[in-house]
PDB file of C-alpha atoms in Angstrom:
ATOM      1  CA  ALA D 208     -32.138 110.162  62.565  1.00 80.00           C
ATOM      2  CA  GLN D 209     -29.471 112.805  62.348  1.00 89.00           C
ATOM      3  CA  THR D 210     -26.897 112.758  65.115  1.00 93.00           C
ATOM      4  CA  VAL D 211     -23.661 114.526  65.979  1.00 96.00           C
ATOM      5  CA  THR D 212     -21.239 113.085  68.512  1.00 96.00           C
ATOM      6  CA  GLN D 213     -18.368 114.894  70.166  1.00 97.00           C
ATOM      7  CA  SER D 214     -16.526 112.317  72.213  1.00 96.00           C
ATOM      8  CA  GLN D 215     -14.220 114.724  74.075  1.00 96.00           C
ATOM      9  CA  PRO D 216     -16.079 116.710  76.746  1.00 95.00           C
ATOM     10  CA  GLU D 217     -12.877 118.592  77.632  1.00 97.00           C
ATOM     11  CA  MET D 218      -9.527 119.205  75.990  1.00 97.00           C
ATOM     12  CA  SER D 219      -6.524 121.317  76.874  1.00 97.00           C
ATOM     13  CA  VAL D 220      -3.625 122.635  74.830  1.00 97.00           C
ATOM     14  CA  GLN D 221      -0.479 124.611  75.510  1.00 97.00           C
ATOM     15  CA  GLU D 222      -0.331 128.062  73.986  1.00 97.00           C
ATOM     16  CA  ALA D 223       1.215 127.970  70.486  1.00 97.00           C
ATOM     17  CA  GLU D 224       0.626 124.220  70.168  1.00 97.00           C
ATOM     18  CA  THR D 225      -1.839 122.371  67.955  1.00 98.00           C
ATOM     19  CA  VAL D 226      -4.997 120.625  69.082  1.00 98.00           C
ATOM     20  CA  THR D 227      -7.584 118.518  67.259  1.00 98.00           C
ATOM     21  CA  LEU D 228     -11.232 118.288  68.305  1.00 98.00           C
ATOM     22  CA  SER D 229     -13.182 115.243  67.151  1.00 98.00           C
ATOM     23  CA  CYS D 230     -16.666 115.059  65.692  1.00 98.00           C
ATOM     24  CA  THR D 231     -18.579 112.212  64.090  1.00 98.00           C
ATOM     25  CA  TYR D 232     -22.020 112.424  62.617  1.00 97.00           C
ATOM     26  CA  ASP D 233     -24.718 110.321  61.068  1.00 95.00           C
ATOM     27  CA  THR D 234     -27.151 111.278  58.349  1.00 92.00           C
ATOM     28  CA  SER D 235     -28.941 109.581  55.487  1.00 89.00           C
ATOM     29  CA  GLU D 236     -28.757 112.735  53.385  1.00 87.00           C
ATOM     30  CA  SER D 237     -26.287 112.866  50.527  1.00 85.00           C
ATOM     31  CA  ASP D 238     -26.085 116.653  50.508  1.00 85.00           C
ATOM     32  CA  TYR D 239     -25.408 118.399  53.789  1.00 91.00           C
ATOM     33  CA  TYR D 240     -23.252 120.970  55.509  1.00 92.00           C
ATOM     34  CA  LEU D 241     -21.023 120.792  58.545  1.00 95.00           C
ATOM     35  CA  PHE D 242     -19.992 123.594  60.871  1.00 95.00           C
ATOM     36  CA  TRP D 243     -17.798 124.292  63.839  1.00 97.00           C
ATOM     37  CA  TYR D 244     -19.025 127.001  66.182  1.00 96.00           C
ATOM     38  CA  LYS D 245     -17.141 128.523  69.099  1.00 96.00           C
ATOM     39  CA  GLN D 246     -18.970 129.676  72.242  1.00 94.00           C
ATOM     40  CA  PRO D 247     -16.884 131.758  74.670  1.00 93.00           C
ATOM     41  CA  PRO D 248     -18.198 132.655  78.153  1.00 88.00           C
ATOM     42  CA  SER D 249     -20.055 135.575  76.583  1.00 85.00           C
ATOM     43  CA  ARG D 250     -22.466 132.929  75.173  1.00 87.00           C
ATOM     44  CA  GLN D 251     -22.150 134.305  71.639  1.00 87.00           C
ATOM     45  CA  MET D 252     -21.986 131.428  69.155  1.00 91.00           C
ATOM     46  CA  ILE D 253     -19.327 132.344  66.610  1.00 93.00           C
ATOM     47  CA  LEU D 254     -18.913 130.528  63.309  1.00 93.00           C
ATOM     48  CA  VAL D 255     -15.420 129.083  63.038  1.00 96.00           C
ATOM     49  CA  ILE D 256     -15.571 127.119  59.812  1.00 95.00           C
ATOM     50  CA  ARG D 257     -18.030 125.583  57.356  1.00 93.00           C
ATOM     51  CA  GLN D 258     -17.743 122.570  55.031  1.00 94.00           C
ATOM     52  CA  GLU D 259     -20.030 121.550  52.190  1.00 90.00           C
ATOM     53  CA  ALA D 260     -20.298 117.764  51.932  1.00 90.00           C
ATOM     54  CA  TYR D 261     -19.996 117.784  48.164  1.00 88.00           C
ATOM     55  CA  LYS D 262     -16.573 119.411  48.364  1.00 87.00           C
ATOM     56  CA  GLN D 263     -13.659 117.055  48.813  1.00 85.00           C
ATOM     57  CA  GLN D 264     -11.232 119.788  49.734  1.00 89.00           C
ATOM     58  CA  ASN D 265     -10.955 120.442  53.453  1.00 93.00           C
ATOM     59  CA  ALA D 266     -12.021 123.926  54.535  1.00 91.00           C
ATOM     60  CA  THR D 267      -9.474 126.229  56.169  1.00 91.00           C
ATOM     61  CA  GLU D 268      -9.771 129.577  57.902  1.00 91.00           C
ATOM     62  CA  ASN D 269      -6.439 130.983  59.014  1.00 94.00           C
ATOM     63  CA  ARG D 270      -5.321 128.844  62.014  1.00 96.00           C
ATOM     64  CA  PHE D 271      -8.412 126.638  61.797  1.00 97.00           C
ATOM     65  CA  SER D 272      -8.749 123.693  59.451  1.00 96.00           C
ATOM     66  CA  VAL D 273     -10.878 120.586  59.225  1.00 97.00           C
ATOM     67  CA  ASN D 274     -10.252 116.974  58.328  1.00 96.00           C
ATOM     68  CA  PHE D 275     -13.434 115.921  56.561  1.00 96.00           C
ATOM     69  CA  GLN D 276     -13.692 112.176  55.990  1.00 95.00           C
ATOM     70  CA  LYS D 277     -17.056 111.698  54.296  1.00 94.00           C
ATOM     71  CA  ALA D 278     -17.007 107.908  54.150  1.00 93.00           C
ATOM     72  CA  ALA D 279     -16.157 107.693  57.842  1.00 95.00           C
ATOM     73  CA  LYS D 280     -18.602 110.524  58.674  1.00 95.00           C
ATOM     74  CA  SER D 281     -15.899 112.308  60.570  1.00 97.00           C
ATOM     75  CA  PHE D 282     -15.324 116.064  60.777  1.00 97.00           C
ATOM     76  CA  SER D 283     -12.479 117.043  63.089  1.00 97.00           C
ATOM     77  CA  LEU D 284     -11.251 120.578  63.778  1.00 98.00           C
ATOM     78  CA  LYS D 285      -7.565 121.392  64.006  1.00 98.00           C
ATOM     79  CA  ILE D 286      -6.462 124.574  65.728  1.00 98.00           C
ATOM     80  CA  SER D 287      -2.850 125.524  65.028  1.00 97.00           C
ATOM     81  CA  ASP D 288      -0.719 127.948  67.047  1.00 97.00           C
ATOM     82  CA  SER D 289      -3.330 127.982  69.824  1.00 97.00           C
ATOM     83  CA  GLN D 290      -3.973 131.315  71.502  1.00 97.00           C
ATOM     84  CA  LEU D 291      -5.477 132.178  74.866  1.00 96.00           C
ATOM     85  CA  GLY D 292      -8.497 133.622  73.050  1.00 95.00           C
ATOM     86  CA  ASP D 293      -9.252 130.206  71.590  1.00 97.00           C
ATOM     87  CA  ALA D 294     -10.434 128.976  74.986  1.00 97.00           C
ATOM     88  CA  ALA D 295     -14.167 128.267  74.647  1.00 97.00           C
ATOM     89  CA  MET D 296     -16.785 125.592  74.073  1.00 96.00           C
ATOM     90  CA  TYR D 297     -16.637 124.238  70.555  1.00 97.00           C
ATOM     91  CA  PHE D 298     -19.720 122.774  68.934  1.00 96.00           C
ATOM     92  CA  CYS D 299     -19.840 120.632  65.835  1.00 97.00           C
ATOM     93  CA  ALA D 300     -23.095 121.004  63.877  1.00 95.00           C
ATOM     94  CA  LEU D 301     -24.752 119.223  60.967  1.00 94.00           C
ATOM     95  CA  LEU D 302     -27.212 120.752  58.519  1.00 90.00           C
ATOM     96  CA  PRO D 303     -28.741 117.743  56.741  1.00 84.00           C
ATOM     97  CA  GLY D 304     -30.793 119.082  53.875  1.00 73.00           C
ATOM     98  CA  ASN D 305     -33.978 120.927  54.694  1.00 68.00           C
ATOM     99  CA  THR D 306     -34.073 120.026  58.402  1.00 72.00           C
ATOM    100  CA  PRO D 307     -32.955 121.815  61.535  1.00 81.00           C
ATOM    101  CA  LEU D 308     -29.314 122.273  62.474  1.00 86.00           C
ATOM    102  CA  VAL D 309     -28.188 119.392  64.723  1.00 92.00           C
ATOM    103  CA  PHE D 310     -25.524 120.090  67.341  1.00 93.00           C
ATOM    104  CA  GLY D 311     -23.149 117.923  69.296  1.00 95.00           C
ATOM    105  CA  LYS D 312     -22.846 118.410  73.047  1.00 93.00           C
ATOM    106  CA  GLY D 313     -19.640 120.385  72.745  1.00 95.00           C
ATOM    107  CA  THR D 314     -15.990 120.193  73.748  1.00 96.00           C
ATOM    108  CA  ARG D 315     -14.611 122.605  76.311  1.00 96.00           C
ATOM    109  CA  LEU D 316     -11.140 123.748  75.227  1.00 98.00           C
ATOM    110  CA  SER D 317      -8.715 125.213  77.727  1.00 97.00           C
ATOM    111  CA  VAL D 318      -5.533 126.967  76.584  1.00 97.00           C
ATOM    112  CA  ILE D 319      -2.630 126.891  79.021  1.00 97.00           C
ATOM    113  CA  ALA D 320      -0.217 129.802  79.006  1.00 95.00           C
TER     114      ALA D 320
ATOM    115  CA  GLY T 175     -27.674 146.316  63.084  1.00 51.00           C
ATOM    116  CA  ALA T 176     -24.335 144.645  62.794  1.00 78.00           C
ATOM    117  CA  GLY T 177     -25.446 141.333  64.285  1.00 91.00           C
ATOM    118  CA  VAL T 178     -28.305 139.431  65.871  1.00 94.00           C
ATOM    119  CA  SER T 179     -29.458 141.036  69.101  1.00 95.00           C
ATOM    120  CA  GLN T 180     -31.534 139.547  71.882  1.00 97.00           C
ATOM    121  CA  SER T 181     -33.252 140.971  74.930  1.00 97.00           C
ATOM    122  CA  PRO T 182     -33.242 140.698  77.816  1.00 97.00           C
ATOM    123  CA  SER T 183     -29.780 139.338  78.428  1.00 96.00           C
ATOM    124  CA  ASN T 184     -30.938 137.675  81.614  1.00 97.00           C
ATOM    125  CA  LYS T 185     -34.421 136.974  82.939  1.00 97.00           C
ATOM    126  CA  VAL T 186     -35.362 135.621  86.344  1.00 98.00           C
ATOM    127  CA  THR T 187     -38.976 134.670  86.870  1.00 97.00           C
ATOM    128  CA  GLU T 188     -41.154 132.718  89.230  1.00 97.00           C
ATOM    129  CA  LYS T 189     -42.670 129.386  88.357  1.00 97.00           C
ATOM    130  CA  GLY T 190     -46.051 129.850  86.698  1.00 97.00           C
ATOM    131  CA  LYS T 191     -45.332 133.282  85.240  1.00 98.00           C
ATOM    132  CA  ASP T 192     -45.260 134.031  81.504  1.00 98.00           C
ATOM    133  CA  VAL T 193     -42.097 135.380  79.839  1.00 98.00           C
ATOM    134  CA  GLU T 194     -41.333 136.963  76.473  1.00 98.00           C
ATOM    135  CA  LEU T 195     -37.924 136.830  74.843  1.00 98.00           C
ATOM    136  CA  ARG T 196     -37.079 139.059  71.912  1.00 97.00           C
ATOM    137  CA  CYS T 197     -34.827 138.584  68.894  1.00 97.00           C
ATOM    138  CA  ASP T 198     -33.747 141.159  66.294  1.00 96.00           C
ATOM    139  CA  PRO T 199     -32.153 139.364  63.332  1.00 94.00           C
ATOM    140  CA  ILE T 200     -29.508 140.742  61.005  1.00 92.00           C
ATOM    141  CA  SER T 201     -31.096 143.254  58.651  1.00 89.00           C
ATOM    142  CA  GLY T 202     -32.177 141.587  55.417  1.00 87.00           C
ATOM    143  CA  HIS T 203     -32.029 138.034  56.753  1.00 89.00           C
ATOM    144  CA  THR T 204     -35.174 136.142  55.823  1.00 87.00           C
ATOM    145  CA  ALA T 205     -34.693 133.093  58.037  1.00 89.00           C
ATOM    146  CA  LEU T 206     -34.873 133.128  61.839  1.00 92.00           C
ATOM    147  CA  TYR T 207     -34.343 130.281  64.295  1.00 93.00           C
ATOM    148  CA  TRP T 208     -34.831 129.758  68.011  1.00 96.00           C
ATOM    149  CA  TYR T 209     -32.752 127.241  69.968  1.00 96.00           C
ATOM    150  CA  ARG T 210     -32.570 126.236  73.607  1.00 96.00           C
ATOM    151  CA  GLN T 211     -29.315 125.388  75.371  1.00 94.00           C
ATOM    152  CA  SER T 212     -29.716 123.632  78.682  1.00 91.00           C
ATOM    153  CA  LEU T 213     -26.823 123.363  81.141  1.00 83.00           C
ATOM    154  CA  GLY T 214     -24.105 121.073  79.806  1.00 71.00           C
ATOM    155  CA  GLN T 215     -26.028 120.325  76.628  1.00 75.00           C
ATOM    156  CA  GLY T 216     -25.794 121.257  72.992  1.00 78.00           C
ATOM    157  CA  LEU T 217     -28.380 123.361  71.255  1.00 90.00           C
ATOM    158  CA  GLU T 218     -31.919 122.077  70.797  1.00 92.00           C
ATOM    159  CA  PHE T 219     -33.943 123.407  67.858  1.00 93.00           C
ATOM    160  CA  LEU T 220     -37.254 125.016  68.780  1.00 96.00           C
ATOM    161  CA  ILE T 221     -38.774 126.846  65.814  1.00 95.00           C
ATOM    162  CA  TYR T 222     -37.873 128.200  62.354  1.00 91.00           C
ATOM    163  CA  PHE T 223     -39.328 131.112  60.384  1.00 91.00           C
ATOM    164  CA  GLN T 224     -38.673 131.637  56.677  1.00 87.00           C
ATOM    165  CA  GLY T 225     -40.127 134.752  55.058  1.00 82.00           C
ATOM    166  CA  ASN T 226     -43.904 134.606  54.924  1.00 81.00           C
ATOM    167  CA  SER T 227     -44.098 130.812  55.051  1.00 84.00           C
ATOM    168  CA  ALA T 228     -45.747 128.985  57.918  1.00 87.00           C
ATOM    169  CA  PRO T 229     -43.161 128.424  60.660  1.00 90.00           C
ATOM    170  CA  ASP T 230     -41.679 125.018  61.409  1.00 91.00           C
ATOM    171  CA  LYS T 231     -42.719 124.439  65.018  1.00 92.00           C
ATOM    172  CA  SER T 232     -41.562 120.839  65.194  1.00 91.00           C
ATOM    173  CA  GLY T 233     -39.057 121.504  67.980  1.00 93.00           C
ATOM    174  CA  LEU T 234     -41.333 123.238  70.459  1.00 95.00           C
ATOM    175  CA  PRO T 235     -41.364 121.051  73.600  1.00 94.00           C
ATOM    176  CA  SER T 236     -44.926 121.811  74.689  1.00 94.00           C
ATOM    177  CA  ASP T 237     -47.925 123.995  73.917  1.00 95.00           C
ATOM    178  CA  ARG T 238     -46.694 126.432  76.572  1.00 97.00           C
ATOM    179  CA  PHE T 239     -44.128 127.586  74.027  1.00 97.00           C
ATOM    180  CA  SER T 240     -45.056 129.824  71.106  1.00 96.00           C
ATOM    181  CA  ALA T 241     -43.299 132.289  68.845  1.00 96.00           C
ATOM    182  CA  GLU T 242     -44.212 134.907  66.325  1.00 94.00           C
ATOM    183  CA  ARG T 243     -42.347 137.016  63.857  1.00 93.00           C
ATOM    184  CA  THR T 244     -43.778 140.382  63.018  1.00 84.00           C
ATOM    185  CA  GLY T 245     -43.189 142.048  59.663  1.00 80.00           C
ATOM    186  CA  GLY T 246     -40.638 139.432  58.709  1.00 76.00           C
ATOM    187  CA  SER T 247     -38.128 140.870  61.163  1.00 89.00           C
ATOM    188  CA  VAL T 248     -38.348 140.884  64.970  1.00 94.00           C
ATOM    189  CA  SER T 249     -39.390 137.672  66.692  1.00 96.00           C
ATOM    190  CA  THR T 250     -40.778 137.016  70.152  1.00 97.00           C
ATOM    191  CA  LEU T 251     -40.614 133.662  71.925  1.00 98.00           C
ATOM    192  CA  THR T 252     -43.270 133.328  74.622  1.00 98.00           C
ATOM    193  CA  ILE T 253     -43.247 130.750  77.379  1.00 98.00           C
ATOM    194  CA  GLN T 254     -46.464 130.514  79.352  1.00 98.00           C
ATOM    195  CA  ARG T 255     -46.753 129.157  82.890  1.00 98.00           C
ATOM    196  CA  THR T 256     -43.002 128.705  83.168  1.00 98.00           C
ATOM    197  CA  GLN T 257     -41.597 125.603  84.852  1.00 97.00           C
ATOM    198  CA  GLN T 258     -38.187 125.079  86.447  1.00 96.00           C
ATOM    199  CA  GLU T 259     -37.169 122.794  83.573  1.00 94.00           C
ATOM    200  CA  ASP T 260     -37.570 125.772  81.221  1.00 96.00           C
ATOM    201  CA  SER T 261     -34.430 127.298  82.762  1.00 96.00           C
ATOM    202  CA  ALA T 262     -31.874 127.520  79.958  1.00 96.00           C
ATOM    203  CA  VAL T 263     -30.181 129.879  77.544  1.00 96.00           C
ATOM    204  CA  TYR T 264     -32.421 130.713  74.602  1.00 97.00           C
ATOM    205  CA  LEU T 265     -30.481 131.519  71.441  1.00 96.00           C
ATOM    206  CA  CYS T 266     -31.748 133.132  68.281  1.00 96.00           C
ATOM    207  CA  ALA T 267     -30.058 132.885  64.884  1.00 94.00           C
ATOM    208  CA  SER T 268     -30.702 134.276  61.430  1.00 92.00           C
ATOM    209  CA  SER T 269     -29.544 133.463  57.929  1.00 89.00           C
ATOM    210  CA  SER T 270     -29.869 135.176  54.600  1.00 83.00           C
ATOM    211  CA  ARG T 271     -31.009 132.679  52.030  1.00 66.00           C
ATOM    212  CA  GLN T 272     -34.105 130.783  51.117  1.00 57.00           C
ATOM    213  CA  GLY T 273     -34.051 127.337  52.641  1.00 53.00           C
ATOM    214  CA  ARG T 274     -31.731 126.346  55.434  1.00 55.00           C
ATOM    215  CA  THR T 275     -28.428 125.876  53.727  1.00 63.00           C
ATOM    216  CA  ASP T 276     -26.886 129.209  54.474  1.00 75.00           C
ATOM    217  CA  THR T 277     -24.806 129.860  57.548  1.00 83.00           C
ATOM    218  CA  GLN T 278     -26.693 130.801  60.692  1.00 88.00           C
ATOM    219  CA  TYR T 279     -25.456 133.741  62.756  1.00 90.00           C
ATOM    220  CA  PHE T 280     -26.312 133.720  66.433  1.00 93.00           C
ATOM    221  CA  GLY T 281     -27.260 136.319  68.986  1.00 95.00           C
ATOM    222  CA  PRO T 282     -25.821 136.413  72.520  1.00 93.00           C
ATOM    223  CA  GLY T 283     -28.806 134.600  73.998  1.00 95.00           C
ATOM    224  CA  THR T 284     -31.156 135.168  76.902  1.00 97.00           C
ATOM    225  CA  ARG T 285     -30.451 133.259  80.120  1.00 96.00           C
ATOM    226  CA  LEU T 286     -33.796 132.330  81.658  1.00 97.00           C
ATOM    227  CA  THR T 287     -33.932 131.243  85.287  1.00 97.00           C
ATOM    228  CA  VAL T 288     -37.212 129.955  86.677  1.00 97.00           C
ATOM    229  CA  LEU T 289     -37.323 129.900  90.464  1.00 96.00           C
TER     230      LEU T 289
END
């Protein structure tokens, strides 16, 4: 079975500080993809970052970066210089081969001014 | 269009009625997905269309749920004889490549409330 676990239902961070959201997953596939999506109150799921499992280098997108630990099946998201607009639900998702995308239950991030 | 669009944005219906939810994927995207997001939960896969292939319906929760995709573009998700447990946000996504490995882009969803 493919599973994604986000152990932090809620997190908060001061504006301009750094926060890390945790995600662990389980899959028997050797080739898979991992994603972080952001869902603001508008409900629109927005892609934040994507990581291919075969790549050892951690993906980065501006203020967003991941710590991908394949052996530990861990895929955490680091947000640097947090901004008020970063406040949202964040979902970790696993695409294990030719099967449906599997989502965690999300982490609600609050940014304190 | 510029992104995935869905209509209606919100739908309130009475238990036992049928509803239709519409999704317009990004132009040129061959793959289309439907997901359901219940309150406080992550996204649950419902159905997947890829080009002219038979859809993957493995996520549909009951035979009251069905979906079609006309002309390889617009898709309609139909829920017959709605129940209160069907209340959720229904999200549609599309991606550009064959297979499922490309990034999925989501629409804004339809919030369905069954009274």
